[in-house]
Amino acid sequence: ESMMRQKDVIGEWEPIGADADPTGIILNRSRWVNGLIWQDIPSDLVLRKVTTKSGRIVAHDLKLCPLTLSLLELVPAEQRVGPLIIDEKASRPYAKHAYAREWRAIARQAGIPDEVWNMDARAGATTEAEDAGANMDSIRSSAGHNNASITARYSRGPIGKSREVAQLRSKHVSAKNDE
């Protein structure tokens, strides 16, 4: 619902240098970084995060994200500590590639074709926003893109663009006919 990159939500594992202090959440000489933690969600439910790829700050009012909000409400207040997304079997953030495997298993059960990946949700959200009439600059800002050409690449469905053109043309023709 927020158009955030997967690694900005679930995090990633970075190698720990030989001279670095192995603190934080550690797995096989790697440290978990960049994922959302419960402390990232303030009481007003407006999430602000610096993105890993562009370094831009994205902000999302989670009160306007009903699916996300309903899932957050399932977690008791006393358990809202540490990483937001965890591998329930391991009780820690997902190991590299584990999230993708779990997602694919659920996607197959739901009948989602193998050519559709979890990362396609970001493009789907961009396309849906454009189809709903959001302007490209607002979508770009929401997605944390640096420029509009990247946002345009994410928009996969031509129907929204086609509808807009058809509506504008129809309005134009009607106005000319009324003259």
GROMACS .gro file of N, CA, C and O in nm, residues 3 125-140 142 151 155 164:
model
   84
    3MET      N    1   0.394   0.161  -0.157
    3MET     CA    2   0.486   0.163  -0.271
    3MET      C    3   0.632   0.156  -0.228
    3MET      O    4   0.722   0.190  -0.305
  125ALA      N    5   0.121  -0.083  -0.757
  125ALA     CA    6   0.073   0.033  -0.680
  125ALA      C    7   0.089   0.161  -0.761
  125ALA      O    8   0.002   0.248  -0.759
  126THR      N    9   0.199   0.172  -0.833
  126THR     CA   10   0.222   0.289  -0.918
  126THR      C   11   0.116   0.297  -1.027
  126THR      O   12   0.056   0.402  -1.052
  127THR      N   13   0.092   0.185  -1.092
  127THR     CA   14  -0.008   0.178  -1.198
  127THR      C   15  -0.147   0.209  -1.144
  127THR      O   16  -0.222   0.287  -1.204
  128GLU      N   17  -0.180   0.150  -1.030
  128GLU     CA   18  -0.311   0.174  -0.969
  128GLU      C   19  -0.329   0.322  -0.934
  128GLU      O   20  -0.435   0.379  -0.958
  129ALA      N   21  -0.224   0.383  -0.880
  129ALA     CA   22  -0.232   0.525  -0.844
  129ALA      C   23  -0.255   0.611  -0.968
  129ALA      O   24  -0.337   0.703  -0.967
  130GLU      N   25  -0.183   0.579  -1.076
  130GLU     CA   26  -0.201   0.655  -1.199
  130GLU      C   27  -0.341   0.634  -1.256
  130GLU      O   28  -0.407   0.728  -1.298
  131ASP      N   29  -0.386   0.509  -1.257
  131ASP     CA   30  -0.522   0.479  -1.307
  131ASP      C   31  -0.629   0.551  -1.224
  131ASP      O   32  -0.734   0.587  -1.276
  132ALA      N   33  -0.600   0.573  -1.096
  132ALA     CA   34  -0.696   0.640  -1.008
  132ALA      C   35  -0.695   0.792  -1.028
  132ALA      O   36  -0.778   0.862  -0.970
  133GLY      N   37  -0.599   0.841  -1.107
  133GLY     CA   38  -0.596   0.984  -1.136
  133GLY      C   39  -0.491   1.063  -1.062
  133GLY      O   40  -0.486   1.186  -1.074
  134ALA      N   41  -0.405   0.996  -0.984
  134ALA     CA   42  -0.299   1.069  -0.914
  134ALA      C   43  -0.200   1.123  -1.018
  134ALA      O   44  -0.172   1.057  -1.118
  135ASN      N   45  -0.149   1.243  -0.993
  135ASN     CA   46  -0.052   1.297  -1.089
  135ASN      C   47   0.084   1.231  -1.068
  135ASN      O   48   0.117   1.185  -0.959
  136MET      N   49   0.163   1.228  -1.174
  136MET     CA   50   0.290   1.156  -1.172
  136MET      C   51   0.388   1.212  -1.069
  136MET      O   52   0.465   1.136  -1.010
  137ASP      N   53   0.384   1.341  -1.042
  137ASP     CA   54   0.477   1.396  -0.944
  137ASP      C   55   0.441   1.348  -0.802
  137ASP      O   56   0.530   1.318  -0.723
  138SER      N   57   0.313   1.338  -0.774
  138SER     CA   58   0.271   1.286  -0.644
  138SER      C   59   0.308   1.139  -0.630
  138SER      O   60   0.353   1.094  -0.524
  139ILE      N   61   0.290   1.063  -0.737
  139ILE     CA   62   0.327   0.921  -0.735
  139ILE      C   63   0.478   0.908  -0.718
  139ILE      O   64   0.526   0.827  -0.638
  140ARG      N   65   0.555   0.988  -0.792
  140ARG     CA   66   0.701   0.986  -0.781
  140ARG      C   67   0.744   1.012  -0.637
  140ARG      O   68   0.827   0.939  -0.581
  142SER      N   69   0.568   0.977  -0.359
  142SER     CA   70   0.521   0.869  -0.272
  142SER      C   71   0.609   0.745  -0.284
  142SER      O   72   0.637   0.678  -0.185
  151THR      N   73   0.943   0.672  -1.245
  151THR     CA   74   0.803   0.648  -1.210
  151THR      C   75   0.724   0.603  -1.331
  151THR      O   76   0.644   0.510  -1.324
  155SER      N   77   0.489   0.239  -1.414
  155SER     CA   78   0.348   0.232  -1.451
  155SER      C   79   0.332   0.135  -1.568
  155SER      O   80   0.376   0.161  -1.678
  164GLU      N   81  -0.749   0.856  -1.983
  164GLU     CA   82  -0.730   1.000  -1.967
  164GLU      C   83  -0.731   1.070  -2.103
  164GLU      O   84  -0.795   1.173  -2.121
   0.00000   0.00000   0.00000
